[in-house]
PDB file of C-alpha atoms in Angstrom:
ATOM      1  CA  MET A   1     256.618 124.849  32.325  1.00 53.00           C
ATOM      2  CA  SER A   2     256.202 125.179  28.568  1.00 62.00           C
ATOM      3  CA  ALA A   3     252.843 125.217  26.857  1.00 65.00           C
ATOM      4  CA  PRO A   4     251.727 121.884  25.388  1.00 70.00           C
ATOM      5  CA  ARG A   5     252.468 121.486  21.707  1.00 76.00           C
ATOM      6  CA  PRO A   6     249.413 121.411  19.462  1.00 85.00           C
ATOM      7  CA  LEU A   7     248.253 118.150  17.949  1.00 93.00           C
ATOM      8  CA  PHE A   8     247.700 117.701  14.219  1.00 93.00           C
ATOM      9  CA  PRO A   9     245.742 114.985  12.421  1.00 96.00           C
ATOM     10  CA  LEU A  10     247.973 112.419  10.736  1.00 96.00           C
ATOM     11  CA  ALA A  11     246.681 113.241   7.238  1.00 96.00           C
ATOM     12  CA  GLU A  12     247.453 116.947   7.695  1.00 94.00           C
ATOM     13  CA  ALA A  13     250.918 116.201   9.101  1.00 94.00           C
ATOM     14  CA  ARG A  14     251.649 113.795   6.221  1.00 95.00           C
ATOM     15  CA  GLY A  15     250.667 116.452   3.687  1.00 93.00           C
ATOM     16  CA  LYS A  16     252.999 118.992   5.288  1.00 91.00           C
ATOM     17  CA  THR A  17     255.730 116.357   5.481  1.00 94.00           C
ATOM     18  CA  LEU A  18     255.471 115.584   1.769  1.00 93.00           C
ATOM     19  CA  LYS A  19     255.764 119.295   1.017  1.00 90.00           C
ATOM     20  CA  LEU A  20     258.846 119.489   3.213  1.00 90.00           C
ATOM     21  CA  LEU A  21     260.405 116.368   1.663  1.00 94.00           C
ATOM     22  CA  GLY A  22     260.143 118.067  -1.719  1.00 92.00           C
ATOM     23  CA  LEU A  23     262.121 121.005  -0.353  1.00 90.00           C
ATOM     24  CA  LEU A  24     264.765 118.845   1.356  1.00 92.00           C
ATOM     25  CA  LEU A  25     265.273 116.238  -1.357  1.00 94.00           C
ATOM     26  CA  PRO A  26     267.889 118.284  -3.266  1.00 93.00           C
ATOM     27  CA  PHE A  27     270.014 118.475  -0.095  1.00 94.00           C
ATOM     28  CA  SER A  28     269.866 114.778   0.743  1.00 95.00           C
ATOM     29  CA  ARG A  29     271.355 111.498  -0.352  1.00 96.00           C
ATOM     30  CA  GLN A  30     268.656 109.649   1.603  1.00 96.00           C
ATOM     31  CA  ILE A  31     265.681 110.942   3.609  1.00 97.00           C
ATOM     32  CA  GLU A  32     262.851 109.182   5.429  1.00 97.00           C
ATOM     33  CA  ILE A  33     259.881 110.069   7.601  1.00 98.00           C
ATOM     34  CA  ALA A  34     260.333 108.864  11.194  1.00 98.00           C
ATOM     35  CA  GLY A  35     258.546 109.437  14.503  1.00 97.00           C
ATOM     36  CA  SER A  36     254.835 109.245  15.130  1.00 96.00           C
ATOM     37  CA  ILE A  37     254.003 109.802  11.455  1.00 97.00           C
ATOM     38  CA  ARG A  38     255.956 106.685  10.462  1.00 98.00           C
ATOM     39  CA  ARG A  39     254.222 104.788  13.267  1.00 97.00           C
ATOM     40  CA  GLY A  40     250.849 105.955  11.923  1.00 96.00           C
ATOM     41  CA  ARG A  41     249.569 107.721  15.050  1.00 95.00           C
ATOM     42  CA  SER A  42     246.238 109.397  14.401  1.00 95.00           C
ATOM     43  CA  MET A  43     247.391 112.676  16.011  1.00 95.00           C
ATOM     44  CA  VAL A  44     250.977 113.976  15.989  1.00 95.00           C
ATOM     45  CA  HIS A  45     252.882 116.779  17.728  1.00 93.00           C
ATOM     46  CA  ASP A  46     255.708 117.166  15.236  1.00 94.00           C
ATOM     47  CA  ILE A  47     257.474 115.869  12.158  1.00 95.00           C
ATOM     48  CA  ASP A  48     260.636 113.785  12.510  1.00 96.00           C
ATOM     49  CA  LEU A  49     262.876 113.167   9.524  1.00 96.00           C
ATOM     50  CA  VAL A  50     266.129 111.230   9.242  1.00 97.00           C
ATOM     51  CA  MET A  51     268.425 112.468   6.514  1.00 95.00           C
ATOM     52  CA  VAL A  52     271.787 111.532   5.087  1.00 95.00           C
ATOM     53  CA  PRO A  53     272.863 114.852   3.615  1.00 92.00           C
ATOM     54  CA  ALA A  54     274.458 114.998   0.204  1.00 93.00           C
ATOM     55  CA  PRO A  55     278.011 116.025   1.162  1.00 86.00           C
ATOM     56  CA  ALA A  56     278.293 118.569  -1.641  1.00 87.00           C
ATOM     57  CA  ARG A  57     274.977 120.153  -0.597  1.00 87.00           C
ATOM     58  CA  LEU A  58     275.343 120.277   3.218  1.00 83.00           C
ATOM     59  CA  ALA A  59     276.523 123.901   3.235  1.00 84.00           C
ATOM     60  CA  ASP A  60     273.630 124.771   0.910  1.00 88.00           C
ATOM     61  CA  PHE A  61     271.160 123.128   3.309  1.00 85.00           C
ATOM     62  CA  LYS A  62     272.575 125.006   6.294  1.00 82.00           C
ATOM     63  CA  GLY A  63     272.348 128.281   4.380  1.00 84.00           C
ATOM     64  CA  TRP A  64     268.799 127.506   3.242  1.00 82.00           C
ATOM     65  CA  ALA A  65     267.655 126.585   6.753  1.00 81.00           C
ATOM     66  CA  THR A  66     269.429 129.471   8.484  1.00 79.00           C
ATOM     67  CA  SER A  67     268.078 132.059   6.031  1.00 76.00           C
ATOM     68  CA  ARG A  68     264.555 130.981   6.955  1.00 71.00           C
ATOM     69  CA  GLY A  69     265.105 131.475  10.687  1.00 66.00           C
ATOM     70  CA  TYR A  70     265.514 127.799  11.511  1.00 72.00           C
ATOM     71  CA  TRP A  71     267.788 126.772  14.316  1.00 67.00           C
ATOM     72  CA  ARG A  72     270.082 123.975  15.318  1.00 64.00           C
ATOM     73  CA  LYS A  73     270.035 121.930  18.458  1.00 66.00           C
ATOM     74  CA  GLY A  74     272.211 119.002  19.405  1.00 62.00           C
ATOM     75  CA  GLY A  75     275.222 120.317  17.529  1.00 63.00           C
ATOM     76  CA  ASN A  76     275.140 119.449  13.868  1.00 65.00           C
ATOM     77  CA  GLN A  77     273.119 116.242  14.334  1.00 82.00           C
ATOM     78  CA  ILE A  78     269.665 117.818  14.741  1.00 86.00           C
ATOM     79  CA  TRP A  79     268.199 120.835  13.014  1.00 85.00           C
ATOM     80  CA  THR A  80     264.809 122.093  14.170  1.00 85.00           C
ATOM     81  CA  LEU A  81     262.497 124.204  12.069  1.00 83.00           C
ATOM     82  CA  ALA A  82     258.813 124.967  11.711  1.00 79.00           C
ATOM     83  CA  VAL A  83     256.649 124.290   8.688  1.00 78.00           C
ATOM     84  CA  ASP A  84     253.117 125.658   8.681  1.00 79.00           C
ATOM     85  CA  GLY A  85     253.003 125.692  12.482  1.00 81.00           C
ATOM     86  CA  ILE A  86     254.430 122.189  13.056  1.00 86.00           C
ATOM     87  CA  GLN A  87     257.832 121.658  14.634  1.00 87.00           C
ATOM     88  CA  VAL A  88     260.147 119.639  12.405  1.00 90.00           C
ATOM     89  CA  ASP A  89     263.253 117.844  13.669  1.00 92.00           C
ATOM     90  CA  VAL A  90     265.718 116.794  10.978  1.00 92.00           C
ATOM     91  CA  TYR A  91     268.168 114.208  12.347  1.00 93.00           C
ATOM     92  CA  PHE A  92     271.373 113.881  10.384  1.00 92.00           C
ATOM     93  CA  ALA A  93     272.690 110.369   9.859  1.00 94.00           C
ATOM     94  CA  THR A  94     275.549 108.844   7.946  1.00 93.00           C
ATOM     95  CA  GLU A  95     275.158 105.782   5.766  1.00 93.00           C
ATOM     96  CA  ALA A  96     276.649 103.765   8.649  1.00 92.00           C
ATOM     97  CA  SER A  97     274.249 105.182  11.262  1.00 93.00           C
ATOM     98  CA  TRP A  98     271.147 105.251   9.024  1.00 96.00           C
ATOM     99  CA  ALA A  99     269.349 102.124  10.275  1.00 96.00           C
ATOM    100  CA  THR A 100     269.943 102.770  13.966  1.00 96.00           C
ATOM    101  CA  MET A 101     268.985 106.437  13.667  1.00 96.00           C
ATOM    102  CA  LEU A 102     265.798 105.575  11.757  1.00 97.00           C
ATOM    103  CA  LEU A 103     264.875 102.919  14.332  1.00 98.00           C
ATOM    104  CA  ILE A 104     265.467 105.204  17.322  1.00 96.00           C
ATOM    105  CA  ARG A 105     263.854 108.297  15.771  1.00 96.00           C
ATOM    106  CA  THR A 106     260.800 106.283  14.763  1.00 97.00           C
ATOM    107  CA  GLY A 107     260.237 105.305  18.411  1.00 94.00           C
ATOM    108  CA  SER A 108     258.048 105.106  20.305  1.00 95.00           C
ATOM    109  CA  ALA A 109     259.956 106.230  23.403  1.00 92.00           C
ATOM    110  CA  ALA A 110     258.652 103.236  25.353  1.00 92.00           C
ATOM    111  CA  HIS A 111     259.706 100.895  22.545  1.00 94.00           C
ATOM    112  CA  ASN A 112     263.190 102.448  22.502  1.00 95.00           C
ATOM    113  CA  ILE A 113     263.537 101.976  26.258  1.00 93.00           C
ATOM    114  CA  TRP A 114     262.528  98.341  25.891  1.00 93.00           C
ATOM    115  CA  LEU A 115     265.084  97.814  23.081  1.00 96.00           C
ATOM    116  CA  CYS A 116     267.826  99.453  25.173  1.00 95.00           C
ATOM    117  CA  GLN A 117     266.950  97.255  28.153  1.00 94.00           C
ATOM    118  CA  ARG A 118     267.000  94.185  25.917  1.00 95.00           C
ATOM    119  CA  ALA A 119     270.418  95.194  24.553  1.00 95.00           C
ATOM    120  CA  ALA A 120     271.795  95.761  28.067  1.00 95.00           C
ATOM    121  CA  SER A 121     270.581  92.327  29.180  1.00 94.00           C
ATOM    122  CA  MET A 122     272.672  90.851  26.352  1.00 92.00           C
ATOM    123  CA  GLY A 123     275.864  92.792  27.092  1.00 91.00           C
ATOM    124  CA  LEU A 124     275.167  95.389  24.400  1.00 93.00           C
ATOM    125  CA  LYS A 125     274.408  99.095  24.324  1.00 95.00           C
ATOM    126  CA  LEU A 126     272.003 100.531  21.754  1.00 96.00           C
ATOM    127  CA  HIS A 127     273.139 104.089  21.091  1.00 93.00           C
ATOM    128  CA  ALA A 128     270.396 106.671  20.542  1.00 86.00           C
ATOM    129  CA  SER A 129     272.904 108.764  18.582  1.00 85.00           C
ATOM    130  CA  GLY A 130     272.659 106.225  15.784  1.00 87.00           C
ATOM    131  CA  GLN A 131     276.118 104.735  16.333  1.00 89.00           C
ATOM    132  CA  GLY A 132     274.589 101.277  16.560  1.00 90.00           C
ATOM    133  CA  LEU A 133     274.991  98.318  18.904  1.00 92.00           C
ATOM    134  CA  GLU A 134     278.155  98.417  20.977  1.00 92.00           C
ATOM    135  CA  VAL A 135     279.498  95.251  22.588  1.00 89.00           C
ATOM    136  CA  ILE A 136     279.939  96.084  26.295  1.00 89.00           C
ATOM    137  CA  ASP A 137     280.274  92.607  27.793  1.00 87.00           C
ATOM    138  CA  PRO A 138     281.151  89.887  25.235  1.00 83.00           C
ATOM    139  CA  SER A 139     280.635  87.161  27.841  1.00 83.00           C
ATOM    140  CA  ARG A 140     276.876  87.939  27.895  1.00 86.00           C
ATOM    141  CA  LEU A 141     276.444  87.810  24.121  1.00 83.00           C
ATOM    142  CA  PRO A 142     274.329  85.002  22.708  1.00 80.00           C
ATOM    143  CA  ALA A 143     276.402  82.204  21.182  1.00 79.00           C
ATOM    144  CA  SER A 144     275.111  83.124  17.712  1.00 75.00           C
ATOM    145  CA  VAL A 145     276.845  86.519  18.018  1.00 73.00           C
ATOM    146  CA  ARG A 146     279.735  85.844  20.417  1.00 70.00           C
ATOM    147  CA  ASP A 147     281.938  84.013  17.931  1.00 66.00           C
ATOM    148  CA  THR A 148     281.594  86.495  15.083  1.00 65.00           C
ATOM    149  CA  ALA A 149     284.408  88.822  14.131  1.00 53.00           C
ATOM    150  CA  ALA A 150     282.062  91.766  14.764  1.00 60.00           C
ATOM    151  CA  ALA A 151     281.750  90.811  18.431  1.00 57.00           C
ATOM    152  CA  THR A 152     285.478  91.320  18.892  1.00 61.00           C
ATOM    153  CA  THR A 153     285.537  94.765  17.252  1.00 70.00           C
ATOM    154  CA  GLY A 154     283.241  96.293  19.825  1.00 83.00           C
ATOM    155  CA  TRP A 155     280.401  97.016  17.386  1.00 87.00           C
ATOM    156  CA  LEU A 156     277.819  94.858  15.643  1.00 87.00           C
ATOM    157  CA  PRO A 157     276.820  95.769  12.085  1.00 85.00           C
ATOM    158  CA  CYS A 158     273.483  97.564  11.927  1.00 90.00           C
ATOM    159  CA  ASN A 159     272.731  97.961   8.231  1.00 92.00           C
ATOM    160  CA  THR A 160     268.949  97.580   8.534  1.00 96.00           C
ATOM    161  CA  GLU A 161     266.343  97.796  11.259  1.00 97.00           C
ATOM    162  CA  GLU A 162     265.717  94.094  10.714  1.00 97.00           C
ATOM    163  CA  GLN A 163     269.385  93.340  11.435  1.00 94.00           C
ATOM    164  CA  ILE A 164     269.189  95.228  14.747  1.00 95.00           C
ATOM    165  CA  PHE A 165     266.153  93.178  15.798  1.00 95.00           C
ATOM    166  CA  THR A 166     268.005  90.007  14.775  1.00 91.00           C
ATOM    167  CA  HIS A 167     271.053  90.950  16.878  1.00 91.00           C
ATOM    168  CA  LEU A 168     268.679  91.439  19.813  1.00 93.00           C
ATOM    169  CA  GLN A 169     267.099  88.035  19.054  1.00 92.00           C
ATOM    170  CA  LEU A 170     263.730  89.635  18.398  1.00 95.00           C
ATOM    171  CA  GLN A 171     261.214  89.295  15.608  1.00 95.00           C
ATOM    172  CA  TYR A 172     261.156  92.445  13.462  1.00 97.00           C
ATOM    173  CA  ARG A 173     258.354  94.833  14.379  1.00 95.00           C
ATOM    174  CA  PRO A 174     257.093  97.236  11.710  1.00 96.00           C
ATOM    175  CA  PRO A 175     256.770 100.859  12.826  1.00 97.00           C
ATOM    176  CA  ALA A 176     252.993 100.685  13.416  1.00 94.00           C
ATOM    177  CA  SER A 177     253.630  97.889  15.947  1.00 94.00           C
ATOM    178  CA  ARG A 178     256.073 100.016  17.959  1.00 94.00           C
ATOM    179  CA  GLU A 179     253.408 102.359  19.281  1.00 81.00           C
ATOM    180  CA  ILE A 180     252.168 100.084  22.044  1.00 64.00           C
ATOM    181  CA  PRO A 181     252.980 101.532  25.488  1.00 58.00           C
ATOM    182  CA  THR A 182     255.102  99.478  27.844  1.00 48.00           C
ATOM    183  CA  PRO A 183     253.742  99.662  31.383  1.00 54.00           C
ATOM    184  CA  GLY A 184     256.491  99.023  33.905  1.00 53.00           C
ATOM    185  CA  GLY A 185     259.082  98.492  31.170  1.00 47.00           C
ATOM    186  CA  SER A 186     257.648  95.118  30.117  1.00 48.00           C
ATOM    187  CA  ARG A 187     257.746  93.880  26.533  1.00 48.00           C
ATOM    188  CA  PRO A 188     255.592  96.092  24.322  1.00 49.00           C
TER     189      PRO A 188
END
C-alpha cells in the first residue's frame, strides 16, 4: 500500500499551476487546468493539465521534461512530473479529442461514472481516452440524434463540453458543479 499523497490548499496549488503553465506554454497549442483545481476543491492532491502540444515543439517538450527527471505513463498520452512537491499529470489531447479529454480529466470520478452510465443507457460509450462519444447501439439513440449523419458514422461530434452534455440530453454543468459525490451511482 502506497503512502497517501499530501494535500495542498487550492490557492497554493493554483500558484504552482500558473508557474507551470508559464513553462509549458511554449510547447503547447492549447493548454488548460483540469482536475480538482478546475473544480475549485479547497484541498488538492495533484495538478491535472490537458494540453494540445504544438507539433513542431513536441520533441522539445519531451527533451525538456526528460532532462528534468520527469517520466511518462500511459504511453505518450500522459506525462507525469513533480513541481515543488506536487504531482503533475499532463494529458495530451488532439484538437479533435480536446473537449472530451478536458471533461473527463476535470472529473470528478463520480461525475465521470455517472456520465458513462448515462451514455451507456443511450446506446453510446463515452471514452475516457478523449476519443469522444461512440455510437454502440443506434436503436437506443434519442430521436434527436438517431437521424443525424453523425449517428451513422459511429461517432458523435464532441467539439465542446457543452455539446457532450447536449448529446447526453443533460443540462451543462460547470466544473464546480461536478464535485458532488454520487452515492450508489445516482445522478450527482
